[in-house]
PDB file of C-alpha atoms in Angstrom:
ATOM      1  CA  UNK B   1     -20.523  -8.405-111.085  1.00  0.00           C
ATOM      2  CA  UNK B   2     -22.473 -11.083-109.620  1.00  0.00           C
ATOM      3  CA  UNK B   3     -21.749 -14.300-109.400  1.00  0.00           C
ATOM      4  CA  UNK B   4     -23.189 -17.676-111.825  1.00  0.00           C
ATOM      5  CA  UNK B   5     -24.888 -20.513-109.873  1.00  0.00           C
ATOM      6  CA  UNK B   6     -26.112 -23.754-109.977  1.00  0.00           C
ATOM      7  CA  UNK B   7     -29.239 -23.755-111.214  1.00  0.00           C
ATOM      8  CA  UNK B   8     -31.470 -24.305-107.895  1.00  0.00           C
ATOM      9  CA  UNK B   9     -31.903 -28.701-107.817  1.00  0.00           C
ATOM     10  CA  UNK B  10     -33.881 -30.583-105.369  1.00  0.00           C
ATOM     11  CA  UNK B  11     -32.705 -33.900-103.749  1.00  0.00           C
ATOM     12  CA  UNK B  12     -34.840 -36.308-103.879  1.00  0.00           C
ATOM     13  CA  UNK B  13     -33.505 -39.376-102.153  1.00  0.00           C
ATOM     14  CA  UNK B  14     -29.517 -40.609-102.065  1.00  0.00           C
ATOM     15  CA  UNK B  15     -29.296 -44.652-102.537  1.00  0.00           C
ATOM     16  CA  UNK B  16     -26.104 -47.314-103.484  1.00  0.00           C
ATOM     17  CA  UNK B  17     -28.793 -48.646-106.147  1.00  0.00           C
ATOM     18  CA  UNK B  18     -30.828 -47.124-109.076  1.00  0.00           C
ATOM     19  CA  UNK B  19     -32.083 -48.860-111.841  1.00  0.00           C
ATOM     20  CA  UNK B  20     -30.214 -49.690-114.718  1.00  0.00           C
ATOM     21  CA  UNK B  21     -32.036 -47.665-117.086  1.00  0.00           C
ATOM     22  CA  UNK B  22     -33.068 -45.165-115.270  1.00  0.00           C
ATOM     23  CA  UNK B  23     -36.625 -44.072-116.143  1.00  0.00           C
ATOM     24  CA  UNK B  24     -35.758 -40.836-118.248  1.00  0.00           C
ATOM     25  CA  UNK B  25     -33.528 -42.353-120.296  1.00  0.00           C
ATOM     26  CA  UNK B  26     -36.130 -45.028-121.359  1.00  0.00           C
ATOM     27  CA  UNK B  27     -39.151 -41.953-121.214  1.00  0.00           C
ATOM     28  CA  UNK B  28     -36.523 -40.040-124.485  1.00  0.00           C
ATOM     29  CA  UNK B  29     -36.274 -43.428-126.496  1.00  0.00           C
ATOM     30  CA  UNK B  30     -32.694 -43.158-126.024  1.00  0.00           C
ATOM     31  CA  UNK B  31     -31.802 -47.449-126.062  1.00  0.00           C
ATOM     32  CA  UNK B  32     -34.128 -47.510-129.053  1.00  0.00           C
ATOM     33  CA  UNK B  33     -31.285 -45.690-130.783  1.00  0.00           C
ATOM     34  CA  UNK B  34     -28.226 -47.319-129.261  1.00  0.00           C
ATOM     35  CA  UNK B  35     -26.857 -49.594-131.684  1.00  0.00           C
ATOM     36  CA  UNK B  36     -27.967 -47.484-134.171  1.00  0.00           C
ATOM     37  CA  UNK B  37     -25.874 -44.373-133.228  1.00  0.00           C
ATOM     38  CA  UNK B  38     -23.126 -46.394-131.381  1.00  0.00           C
ATOM     39  CA  UNK B  39     -24.209 -45.560-128.351  1.00  0.00           C
ATOM     40  CA  UNK B  40     -22.868 -42.160-129.085  1.00  0.00           C
ATOM     41  CA  UNK B  41     -19.315 -43.043-129.017  1.00  0.00           C
ATOM     42  CA  UNK B  42     -16.469 -41.102-130.724  1.00  0.00           C
ATOM     43  CA  UNK B  43     -18.084 -37.550-128.831  1.00  0.00           C
ATOM     44  CA  UNK B  44     -17.162 -35.816-126.290  1.00  0.00           C
ATOM     45  CA  UNK B  45     -19.698 -33.979-124.270  1.00  0.00           C
ATOM     46  CA  UNK B  46     -17.187 -31.077-122.432  1.00  0.00           C
ATOM     47  CA  UNK B  47     -19.664 -30.535-118.765  1.00  0.00           C
ATOM     48  CA  UNK B  48     -19.289 -27.503-116.858  1.00  0.00           C
ATOM     49  CA  UNK B  49     -20.783 -27.703-113.615  1.00  0.00           C
ATOM     50  CA  UNK B  50     -19.151 -28.562-109.918  1.00  0.00           C
ATOM     51  CA  UNK B  51     -17.024 -31.409-111.102  1.00  0.00           C
ATOM     52  CA  UNK B  52     -17.075 -35.299-111.307  1.00  0.00           C
ATOM     53  CA  UNK B  53     -15.808 -38.240-109.061  1.00  0.00           C
ATOM     54  CA  UNK B  54     -13.324 -39.226-111.543  1.00  0.00           C
ATOM     55  CA  UNK B  55     -13.704 -43.068-110.018  1.00  0.00           C
ATOM     56  CA  UNK B  56     -17.292 -43.147-109.988  1.00  0.00           C
ATOM     57  CA  UNK B  57     -17.982 -47.065-111.061  1.00  0.00           C
ATOM     58  CA  UNK B  58     -19.914 -46.012-113.478  1.00  0.00           C
ATOM     59  CA  UNK B  59     -17.891 -43.105-114.560  1.00  0.00           C
ATOM     60  CA  UNK B  60     -14.309 -44.099-114.546  1.00  0.00           C
ATOM     61  CA  UNK B  61     -14.222 -45.217-117.993  1.00  0.00           C
ATOM     62  CA  UNK B  62     -15.952 -42.315-119.756  1.00  0.00           C
ATOM     63  CA  UNK B  63     -14.263 -39.149-118.316  1.00  0.00           C
ATOM     64  CA  UNK B  64     -11.076 -38.844-120.689  1.00  0.00           C
ATOM     65  CA  UNK B  65      -9.999 -35.281-119.380  1.00  0.00           C
ATOM     66  CA  UNK B  66     -10.745 -32.752-116.754  1.00  0.00           C
ATOM     67  CA  UNK B  67     -10.093 -29.101-115.541  1.00  0.00           C
ATOM     68  CA  UNK B  68     -10.618 -26.613-112.721  1.00  0.00           C
ATOM     69  CA  UNK B  69     -11.118 -23.463-112.744  1.00  0.00           C
ATOM     70  CA  UNK B  70     -12.211 -22.728-109.049  1.00  0.00           C
ATOM     71  CA  UNK B  71     -10.540 -21.682-105.952  1.00  0.00           C
ATOM     72  CA  UNK B  72     -10.978 -25.148-104.810  1.00  0.00           C
ATOM     73  CA  UNK B  73      -8.598 -27.694-103.480  1.00  0.00           C
ATOM     74  CA  UNK B  74      -5.858 -24.763-103.741  1.00  0.00           C
ATOM     75  CA  UNK B  75      -6.762 -23.731-107.173  1.00  0.00           C
ATOM     76  CA  UNK B  76      -4.540 -27.130-108.844  1.00  0.00           C
ATOM     77  CA  UNK B  77      -6.249 -26.645-112.405  1.00  0.00           C
ATOM     78  CA  UNK B  78      -5.792 -30.631-112.834  1.00  0.00           C
ATOM     79  CA  UNK B  79      -8.018 -31.584-109.447  1.00  0.00           C
ATOM     80  CA  UNK B  80     -11.603 -31.669-110.729  1.00  0.00           C
ATOM     81  CA  UNK B  81     -12.934 -33.665-108.401  1.00  0.00           C
ATOM     82  CA  UNK B  82     -16.509 -33.081-107.195  1.00  0.00           C
ATOM     83  CA  UNK B  83     -16.746 -31.346-102.991  1.00  0.00           C
ATOM     84  CA  UNK B  84     -21.025 -30.587-104.371  1.00  0.00           C
ATOM     85  CA  UNK B  85     -22.834 -33.543-106.169  1.00  0.00           C
ATOM     86  CA  UNK B  86     -24.281 -31.823-108.897  1.00  0.00           C
ATOM     87  CA  UNK B  87     -21.670 -32.124-111.287  1.00  0.00           C
ATOM     88  CA  UNK B  88     -21.453 -35.534-110.623  1.00  0.00           C
ATOM     89  CA  UNK B  89     -25.145 -36.209-111.409  1.00  0.00           C
ATOM     90  CA  UNK B  90     -25.352 -34.308-114.405  1.00  0.00           C
ATOM     91  CA  UNK B  91     -22.243 -36.365-116.365  1.00  0.00           C
ATOM     92  CA  UNK B  92     -24.092 -39.529-115.134  1.00  0.00           C
ATOM     93  CA  UNK B  93     -27.503 -38.686-117.132  1.00  0.00           C
ATOM     94  CA  UNK B  94     -25.162 -37.991-119.894  1.00  0.00           C
ATOM     95  CA  UNK B  95     -23.045 -40.757-120.355  1.00  0.00           C
ATOM     96  CA  UNK B  96     -22.796 -43.191-117.834  1.00  0.00           C
ATOM     97  CA  UNK B  97     -21.407 -46.849-118.956  1.00  0.00           C
ATOM     98  CA  UNK B  98     -23.523 -49.156-120.037  1.00  0.00           C
ATOM     99  CA  UNK B  99     -22.260 -51.854-117.666  1.00  0.00           C
ATOM    100  CA  UNK B 100     -22.655 -55.214-116.852  1.00  0.00           C
ATOM    101  CA  UNK B 101     -23.943 -56.958-113.423  1.00  0.00           C
ATOM    102  CA  UNK B 102     -25.130 -53.051-112.381  1.00  0.00           C
ATOM    103  CA  UNK B 103     -24.568 -49.718-112.219  1.00  0.00           C
ATOM    104  CA  UNK B 104     -26.211 -46.646-114.152  1.00  0.00           C
ATOM    105  CA  UNK B 105     -26.184 -45.960-118.076  1.00  0.00           C
ATOM    106  CA  UNK B 106     -26.244 -42.480-118.716  1.00  0.00           C
ATOM    107  CA  UNK B 107     -28.794 -41.119-122.101  1.00  0.00           C
ATOM    108  CA  UNK B 108     -25.049 -41.602-124.365  1.00  0.00           C
ATOM    109  CA  UNK B 109     -23.159 -44.473-122.643  1.00  0.00           C
ATOM    110  CA  UNK B 110     -20.431 -44.614-125.106  1.00  0.00           C
ATOM    111  CA  UNK B 111     -19.568 -40.946-125.006  1.00  0.00           C
ATOM    112  CA  UNK B 112     -17.016 -39.686-123.542  1.00  0.00           C
ATOM    113  CA  UNK B 113     -17.554 -36.299-120.957  1.00  0.00           C
ATOM    114  CA  UNK B 114     -14.582 -34.260-120.121  1.00  0.00           C
ATOM    115  CA  UNK B 115     -15.016 -31.976-116.644  1.00  0.00           C
ATOM    116  CA  UNK B 116     -14.734 -28.789-117.104  1.00  0.00           C
ATOM    117  CA  UNK B 117     -15.162 -27.404-113.081  1.00  0.00           C
ATOM    118  CA  UNK B 118     -16.593 -23.600-112.856  1.00  0.00           C
ATOM    119  CA  UNK B 119     -18.326 -23.387-109.759  1.00  0.00           C
ATOM    120  CA  UNK B 120     -17.306 -24.079-106.767  1.00  0.00           C
ATOM    121  CA  UNK B 121     -18.907 -26.713-103.474  1.00  0.00           C
ATOM    122  CA  UNK B 122     -21.252 -24.286-102.745  1.00  0.00           C
ATOM    123  CA  UNK B 123     -22.525 -24.552-106.404  1.00  0.00           C
ATOM    124  CA  UNK B 124     -21.214 -21.010-107.353  1.00  0.00           C
ATOM    125  CA  UNK B 125     -18.566 -19.174-109.881  1.00  0.00           C
ATOM    126  CA  UNK B 126     -17.287 -16.278-111.747  1.00  0.00           C
ATOM    127  CA  UNK B 127     -17.683 -15.361-115.104  1.00  0.00           C
ATOM    128  CA  UNK B 128     -14.395 -15.193-115.747  1.00  0.00           C
ATOM    129  CA  UNK B 129     -14.169 -19.075-114.511  1.00  0.00           C
ATOM    130  CA  UNK B 130     -17.971 -19.957-117.054  1.00  0.00           C
ATOM    131  CA  UNK B 131     -16.216 -18.272-119.981  1.00  0.00           C
ATOM    132  CA  UNK B 132     -12.754 -19.639-119.238  1.00  0.00           C
ATOM    133  CA  UNK B 133     -14.638 -23.193-119.441  1.00  0.00           C
ATOM    134  CA  UNK B 134     -16.009 -22.416-122.520  1.00  0.00           C
ATOM    135  CA  UNK B 135     -13.638 -21.258-124.158  1.00  0.00           C
ATOM    136  CA  UNK B 136     -11.181 -24.576-123.261  1.00  0.00           C
ATOM    137  CA  UNK B 137     -14.025 -26.829-124.260  1.00  0.00           C
ATOM    138  CA  UNK B 138     -13.343 -25.009-127.455  1.00  0.00           C
ATOM    139  CA  UNK B 139     -10.247 -25.423-128.023  1.00  0.00           C
ATOM    140  CA  UNK B 140      -9.317 -29.021-126.368  1.00  0.00           C
ATOM    141  CA  UNK B 141      -7.306 -31.696-127.708  1.00  0.00           C
ATOM    142  CA  UNK B 142      -7.723 -35.427-126.712  1.00  0.00           C
ATOM    143  CA  UNK B 143      -4.758 -37.098-127.153  1.00  0.00           C
ATOM    144  CA  UNK B 144      -6.536 -38.569-130.477  1.00  0.00           C
ATOM    145  CA  UNK B 145      -7.760 -35.898-131.352  1.00  0.00           C
ATOM    146  CA  UNK B 146     -10.646 -36.151-129.943  1.00  0.00           C
ATOM    147  CA  UNK B 147     -12.890 -32.157-130.143  1.00  0.00           C
ATOM    148  CA  UNK B 148     -15.752 -31.451-127.976  1.00  0.00           C
ATOM    149  CA  UNK B 149     -19.441 -32.405-129.193  1.00  0.00           C
ATOM    150  CA  UNK B 150     -21.104 -30.623-127.354  1.00  0.00           C
ATOM    151  CA  UNK B 151     -20.725 -28.326-124.599  1.00  0.00           C
ATOM    152  CA  UNK B 152     -23.395 -28.885-121.138  1.00  0.00           C
ATOM    153  CA  UNK B 153     -24.246 -26.159-118.344  1.00  0.00           C
ATOM    154  CA  UNK B 154     -26.934 -26.976-116.319  1.00  0.00           C
ATOM    155  CA  UNK B 155     -25.298 -23.218-114.370  1.00  0.00           C
ATOM    156  CA  UNK B 156     -26.978 -19.648-114.839  1.00  0.00           C
ATOM    157  CA  UNK B 157     -26.838 -16.023-113.315  1.00  0.00           C
ATOM    158  CA  UNK B 158     -29.172 -12.893-113.818  1.00  0.00           C
ATOM    159  CA  UNK B 159     -26.491 -11.174-115.882  1.00  0.00           C
ATOM    160  CA  UNK B 160     -25.565 -10.911-119.514  1.00  0.00           C
ATOM    161  CA  UNK B 161     -22.096 -10.288-119.981  1.00  0.00           C
ATOM    162  CA  UNK B 162     -21.129  -9.581-123.422  1.00  0.00           C
ATOM    163  CA  UNK B 163     -17.937 -11.792-122.263  1.00  0.00           C
ATOM    164  CA  UNK B 164     -20.042 -14.674-121.954  1.00  0.00           C
ATOM    165  CA  UNK B 165     -22.135 -13.880-125.151  1.00  0.00           C
ATOM    166  CA  UNK B 166     -19.313 -13.740-127.176  1.00  0.00           C
ATOM    167  CA  UNK B 167     -17.852 -17.657-125.720  1.00  0.00           C
ATOM    168  CA  UNK B 168     -21.186 -18.743-126.247  1.00  0.00           C
ATOM    169  CA  UNK B 169     -20.983 -17.749-130.449  1.00  0.00           C
ATOM    170  CA  UNK B 170     -17.611 -19.243-130.752  1.00  0.00           C
ATOM    171  CA  UNK B 171     -18.833 -22.448-129.647  1.00  0.00           C
ATOM    172  CA  UNK B 172     -21.900 -22.319-131.896  1.00  0.00           C
ATOM    173  CA  UNK B 173     -19.716 -20.881-134.689  1.00  0.00           C
ATOM    174  CA  UNK B 174     -17.218 -23.936-134.049  1.00  0.00           C
ATOM    175  CA  UNK B 175     -20.241 -26.605-134.898  1.00  0.00           C
ATOM    176  CA  UNK B 176     -20.208 -27.423-130.576  1.00  0.00           C
ATOM    177  CA  UNK B 177     -24.174 -26.763-129.527  1.00  0.00           C
ATOM    178  CA  UNK B 178     -24.175 -25.412-126.176  1.00  0.00           C
ATOM    179  CA  UNK B 179     -26.973 -26.570-123.681  1.00  0.00           C
ATOM    180  CA  UNK B 180     -28.285 -25.034-120.903  1.00  0.00           C
ATOM    181  CA  UNK B 181     -31.107 -25.461-117.961  1.00  0.00           C
ATOM    182  CA  UNK B 182     -34.111 -22.723-118.239  1.00  0.00           C
ATOM    183  CA  UNK B 183     -33.503 -22.311-115.035  1.00  0.00           C
ATOM    184  CA  UNK B 184     -36.159 -23.323-111.517  1.00  0.00           C
ATOM    185  CA  UNK B 185     -37.805 -19.855-110.749  1.00  0.00           C
ATOM    186  CA  UNK B 186     -40.975 -21.217-112.751  1.00  0.00           C
ATOM    187  CA  UNK B 187     -44.196 -20.123-110.721  1.00  0.00           C
ATOM    188  CA  UNK B 188     -46.984 -22.489-113.325  1.00  0.00           C
ATOM    189  CA  UNK B 189     -47.873 -19.059-115.679  1.00  0.00           C
ATOM    190  CA  UNK B 190     -45.938 -19.406-119.341  1.00  0.00           C
ATOM    191  CA  UNK B 191     -46.999 -16.196-119.620  1.00  0.00           C
ATOM    192  CA  UNK B 192     -44.720 -14.967-117.671  1.00  0.00           C
ATOM    193  CA  UNK B 193     -40.993 -14.768-118.396  1.00  0.00           C
ATOM    194  CA  UNK B 194     -38.216 -15.955-116.498  1.00  0.00           C
ATOM    195  CA  UNK B 195     -34.440 -15.904-117.640  1.00  0.00           C
ATOM    196  CA  UNK B 196     -31.296 -17.221-116.290  1.00  0.00           C
ATOM    197  CA  UNK B 197     -27.503 -16.976-118.264  1.00  0.00           C
ATOM    198  CA  UNK B 198     -26.961 -18.131-120.896  1.00  0.00           C
ATOM    199  CA  UNK B 199     -28.951 -19.553-120.815  1.00  0.00           C
ATOM    200  CA  UNK B 200     -31.859 -17.111-122.156  1.00  0.00           C
ATOM    201  CA  UNK B 201     -29.066 -16.502-125.307  1.00  0.00           C
ATOM    202  CA  UNK B 202     -30.552 -17.777-128.726  1.00  0.00           C
ATOM    203  CA  UNK B 203     -27.691 -19.337-130.120  1.00  0.00           C
ATOM    204  CA  UNK B 204     -28.106 -21.754-126.971  1.00  0.00           C
ATOM    205  CA  UNK B 205     -30.586 -24.657-126.880  1.00  0.00           C
ATOM    206  CA  UNK B 206     -32.682 -24.258-123.473  1.00  0.00           C
ATOM    207  CA  UNK B 207     -34.202 -27.054-121.729  1.00  0.00           C
ATOM    208  CA  UNK B 208     -37.274 -27.219-119.318  1.00  0.00           C
ATOM    209  CA  UNK B 209     -38.435 -29.954-117.605  1.00  0.00           C
ATOM    210  CA  UNK B 210     -40.793 -32.232-117.384  1.00  0.00           C
ATOM    211  CA  UNK B 211     -42.254 -35.220-115.139  1.00  0.00           C
ATOM    212  CA  UNK B 212     -43.086 -38.859-115.896  1.00  0.00           C
ATOM    213  CA  UNK B 213     -46.272 -38.217-117.136  1.00  0.00           C
ATOM    214  CA  UNK B 214     -45.453 -35.713-120.074  1.00  0.00           C
ATOM    215  CA  UNK B 215     -46.711 -32.993-117.617  1.00  0.00           C
ATOM    216  CA  UNK B 216     -44.340 -29.614-117.923  1.00  0.00           C
ATOM    217  CA  UNK B 217     -42.548 -29.022-114.077  1.00  0.00           C
ATOM    218  CA  UNK B 218     -44.103 -26.326-112.091  1.00  0.00           C
ATOM    219  CA  UNK B 219     -40.613 -24.999-111.130  1.00  0.00           C
ATOM    220  CA  UNK B 220     -39.490 -24.708-114.789  1.00  0.00           C
ATOM    221  CA  UNK B 221     -39.479 -21.450-116.584  1.00  0.00           C
ATOM    222  CA  UNK B 222     -41.204 -20.414-119.049  1.00  0.00           C
ATOM    223  CA  UNK B 223     -39.810 -17.376-121.941  1.00  0.00           C
ATOM    224  CA  UNK B 224     -39.608 -16.680-125.677  1.00  0.00           C
ATOM    225  CA  UNK B 225     -36.355 -19.263-125.955  1.00  0.00           C
ATOM    226  CA  UNK B 226     -36.865 -22.777-124.841  1.00  0.00           C
ATOM    227  CA  UNK B 227     -36.151 -25.262-127.334  1.00  0.00           C
ATOM    228  CA  UNK B 228     -37.596 -28.343-125.994  1.00  0.00           C
ATOM    229  CA  UNK B 229     -38.667 -30.293-123.107  1.00  0.00           C
ATOM    230  CA  UNK B 230     -36.331 -33.405-121.990  1.00  0.00           C
ATOM    231  CA  UNK B 231     -37.238 -35.336-118.070  1.00  0.00           C
ATOM    232  CA  UNK B 232     -36.262 -33.346-115.453  1.00  0.00           C
ATOM    233  CA  UNK B 233     -38.183 -34.620-111.607  1.00  0.00           C
ATOM    234  CA  UNK B 234     -36.982 -37.662-110.454  1.00  0.00           C
ATOM    235  CA  UNK B 235     -33.831 -38.044-111.887  1.00  0.00           C
ATOM    236  CA  UNK B 236     -31.452 -41.326-110.664  1.00  0.00           C
ATOM    237  CA  UNK B 237     -27.963 -40.862-111.812  1.00  0.00           C
ATOM    238  CA  UNK B 238     -24.945 -41.087-110.579  1.00  0.00           C
ATOM    239  CA  UNK B 239     -23.335 -39.537-106.935  1.00  0.00           C
ATOM    240  CA  UNK B 240     -20.570 -38.744-104.850  1.00  0.00           C
ATOM    241  CA  UNK B 241     -19.241 -41.642-102.897  1.00  0.00           C
ATOM    242  CA  UNK B 242     -19.733 -44.187-105.983  1.00  0.00           C
ATOM    243  CA  UNK B 243     -23.677 -43.734-104.750  1.00  0.00           C
ATOM    244  CA  UNK B 244     -26.827 -42.869-106.989  1.00  0.00           C
ATOM    245  CA  UNK B 245     -28.862 -40.368-105.725  1.00  0.00           C
ATOM    246  CA  UNK B 246     -32.661 -39.210-107.687  1.00  0.00           C
ATOM    247  CA  UNK B 247     -32.606 -35.217-108.168  1.00  0.00           C
ATOM    248  CA  UNK B 248     -35.246 -32.518-109.595  1.00  0.00           C
ATOM    249  CA  UNK B 249     -35.159 -29.941-111.927  1.00  0.00           C
ATOM    250  CA  UNK B 250     -34.269 -27.808-115.337  1.00  0.00           C
ATOM    251  CA  UNK B 251     -30.305 -29.484-114.442  1.00  0.00           C
ATOM    252  CA  UNK B 252     -31.725 -32.813-114.478  1.00  0.00           C
ATOM    253  CA  UNK B 253     -33.039 -32.575-117.850  1.00  0.00           C
ATOM    254  CA  UNK B 254     -30.078 -30.872-119.800  1.00  0.00           C
ATOM    255  CA  UNK B 255     -28.153 -33.566-119.569  1.00  0.00           C
ATOM    256  CA  UNK B 256     -30.685 -36.145-121.268  1.00  0.00           C
ATOM    257  CA  UNK B 257     -30.768 -33.545-124.829  1.00  0.00           C
ATOM    258  CA  UNK B 258     -26.379 -32.599-124.378  1.00  0.00           C
ATOM    259  CA  UNK B 259     -26.028 -37.094-124.482  1.00  0.00           C
ATOM    260  CA  UNK B 260     -28.943 -37.418-126.908  1.00  0.00           C
ATOM    261  CA  UNK B 261     -27.068 -34.611-129.376  1.00  0.00           C
ATOM    262  CA  UNK B 262     -23.721 -37.192-129.407  1.00  0.00           C
ATOM    263  CA  UNK B 263     -26.388 -40.072-130.589  1.00  0.00           C
ATOM    264  CA  UNK B 264     -27.857 -37.521-132.992  1.00  0.00           C
ATOM    265  CA  UNK B 265     -24.772 -36.621-134.077  1.00  0.00           C
ATOM    266  CA  UNK B 266     -23.530 -40.762-134.829  1.00  0.00           C
ATOM    267  CA  UNK B 267     -26.765 -41.538-136.637  1.00  0.00           C
ATOM    268  CA  UNK B 268     -27.142 -38.139-138.873  1.00  0.00           C
ATOM    269  CA  UNK B 269     -23.617 -37.900-139.882  1.00  0.00           C
ATOM    270  CA  UNK B 270     -23.099 -41.687-141.284  1.00  0.00           C
ATOM    271  CA  UNK B 271     -26.691 -40.534-143.288  1.00  0.00           C
ATOM    272  CA  UNK B 272     -24.949 -37.520-144.918  1.00  0.00           C
ATOM    273  CA  UNK B 273     -21.731 -38.580-144.613  1.00  0.00           C
ATOM    274  CA  UNK B 274     -20.146 -35.236-143.781  1.00  0.00           C
ATOM    275  CA  UNK B 275     -19.977 -33.545-140.121  1.00  0.00           C
ATOM    276  CA  UNK B 276     -22.852 -31.410-139.905  1.00  0.00           C
ATOM    277  CA  UNK B 277     -23.295 -28.140-139.215  1.00  0.00           C
ATOM    278  CA  UNK B 278     -24.593 -26.576-135.440  1.00  0.00           C
ATOM    279  CA  UNK B 279     -27.273 -25.462-137.313  1.00  0.00           C
ATOM    280  CA  UNK B 280     -27.597 -29.256-138.809  1.00  0.00           C
ATOM    281  CA  UNK B 281     -27.849 -30.825-136.015  1.00  0.00           C
ATOM    282  CA  UNK B 282     -30.127 -27.945-134.043  1.00  0.00           C
ATOM    283  CA  UNK B 283     -32.429 -29.161-136.651  1.00  0.00           C
ATOM    284  CA  UNK B 284     -31.732 -33.052-136.444  1.00  0.00           C
ATOM    285  CA  UNK B 285     -32.599 -32.327-132.568  1.00  0.00           C
ATOM    286  CA  UNK B 286     -36.195 -30.640-132.983  1.00  0.00           C
ATOM    287  CA  UNK B 287     -37.158 -33.032-135.499  1.00  0.00           C
ATOM    288  CA  UNK B 288     -36.937 -35.428-132.603  1.00  0.00           C
ATOM    289  CA  UNK B 289     -39.539 -33.957-130.495  1.00  0.00           C
ATOM    290  CA  UNK B 290     -43.195 -34.002-129.925  1.00  0.00           C
ATOM    291  CA  UNK B 291     -45.815 -31.689-129.076  1.00  0.00           C
ATOM    292  CA  UNK B 292     -47.201 -31.790-125.913  1.00  0.00           C
ATOM    293  CA  UNK B 293     -50.500 -29.143-125.751  1.00  0.00           C
ATOM    294  CA  UNK B 294     -48.504 -26.216-123.639  1.00  0.00           C
ATOM    295  CA  UNK B 295     -47.525 -22.770-125.824  1.00  0.00           C
ATOM    296  CA  UNK B 296     -44.166 -22.475-127.241  1.00  0.00           C
ATOM    297  CA  UNK B 297     -42.706 -20.602-123.786  1.00  0.00           C
ATOM    298  CA  UNK B 298     -42.968 -23.299-121.888  1.00  0.00           C
ATOM    299  CA  UNK B 299     -42.108 -26.292-124.252  1.00  0.00           C
ATOM    300  CA  UNK B 300     -40.244 -24.416-127.408  1.00  0.00           C
ATOM    301  CA  UNK B 301     -40.863 -28.024-130.032  1.00  0.00           C
ATOM    302  CA  UNK B 302     -41.895 -30.877-127.541  1.00  0.00           C
ATOM    303  CA  UNK B 303     -40.691 -33.525-125.302  1.00  0.00           C
ATOM    304  CA  UNK B 304     -37.002 -34.962-126.140  1.00  0.00           C
ATOM    305  CA  UNK B 305     -38.109 -38.396-129.025  1.00  0.00           C
ATOM    306  CA  UNK B 306     -35.404 -39.662-130.559  1.00  0.00           C
ATOM    307  CA  UNK B 307     -37.291 -42.949-131.534  1.00  0.00           C
ATOM    308  CA  UNK B 308     -40.226 -40.824-133.526  1.00  0.00           C
ATOM    309  CA  UNK B 309     -38.275 -40.450-137.178  1.00  0.00           C
ATOM    310  CA  UNK B 310     -38.202 -44.683-136.472  1.00  0.00           C
ATOM    311  CA  UNK B 311     -41.606 -44.887-136.084  1.00  0.00           C
ATOM    312  CA  UNK B 312     -42.409 -42.927-139.086  1.00  0.00           C
ATOM    313  CA  UNK B 313     -39.956 -44.882-141.263  1.00  0.00           C
ATOM    314  CA  UNK B 314     -41.868 -48.192-140.105  1.00  0.00           C
ATOM    315  CA  UNK B 315     -45.022 -47.692-140.519  1.00  0.00           C
ATOM    316  CA  UNK B 316     -44.384 -45.556-144.271  1.00  0.00           C
ATOM    317  CA  UNK B 317     -42.546 -49.258-145.034  1.00  0.00           C
ATOM    318  CA  UNK B 318     -45.455 -50.908-143.886  1.00  0.00           C
ATOM    319  CA  UNK B 319     -48.024 -48.132-146.098  1.00  0.00           C
ATOM    320  CA  UNK B 320     -45.521 -48.409-149.273  1.00  0.00           C
ATOM    321  CA  UNK B 321     -45.504 -52.677-148.738  1.00  0.00           C
ATOM    322  CA  UNK B 322     -49.166 -52.270-148.548  1.00  0.00           C
ATOM    323  CA  UNK B 323     -49.406 -49.833-151.982  1.00  0.00           C
ATOM    324  CA  UNK B 324     -47.125 -52.758-153.797  1.00  0.00           C
ATOM    325  CA  UNK B 325     -49.466 -55.804-152.335  1.00  0.00           C
ATOM    326  CA  UNK B 326     -51.945 -54.224-154.062  1.00  0.00           C
ATOM    327  CA  UNK B 327     -50.729 -52.586-157.203  1.00  0.00           C
ATOM    328  CA  UNK B 328     -52.568 -54.312-160.223  1.00  0.00           C
ATOM    329  CA  UNK B 329     -49.274 -54.392-162.040  1.00  0.00           C
TER     330      UNK B 329
END
């Protein structure tokens, strides 16, 4: 059986400083709904990746727990350190803290992070470890009864393994959205299907990448299971050594959506006054997308745009107000 790997990505720059609110976070309009969504507080995003620098200044307050499912660090299950860099970057995009006086903020800076190391320092892992990591995220309970709200996986492999599919379905049935990278084998041709698993499963939320000009990234996979796109080129986030890095790939687009779901969950469940199912959360996510004009195989429902409903509601308020002023009665 082949191993599962990181979705290939590109390191653009490593630096000791970065913009506090990265352009990708701004592009999906996350800051506009932070207050309404309580910054994602009360949600736990499980990041299945290469681990994470637990004492990174922007992540230390966000990491609630972690587990190692690889042979790294002599297989110590308690050591989920990141000896690659990818996992720390992904975690930061999803939920890095919004700190006074510096640092970098993630999409949901009030959410907690459950770090599940399923890939080793070279970026590969066994399917058994990925499957175990998904089940761990589903069954995990925090010190105060916290449960996983979202599972984020910027990884993929060529094989459709039944046990992997069953683990994904179990998560979705438990009400946990599973967000996966589409993959970076794209060839600029939206007519060619390029699949990576678990991203290709219909039950997951598969994320493609765009640049800051809203153009589909040339590396972003195209297939009929793409659900939406998010920023994935030149994305600044946290990086091991207390540093920051600019990376490119659908791996970078994925945590934008994972963090967004924490914000959406808080807003929608407050409106409905109840917990929402995975299907209902997905519907709320899709409502917050804007078509870009590409084939559905490239962009799915479109670009994530979290404030679009609020803009619509403000326009309706203005419209209704003008009607009332002109009503002869």
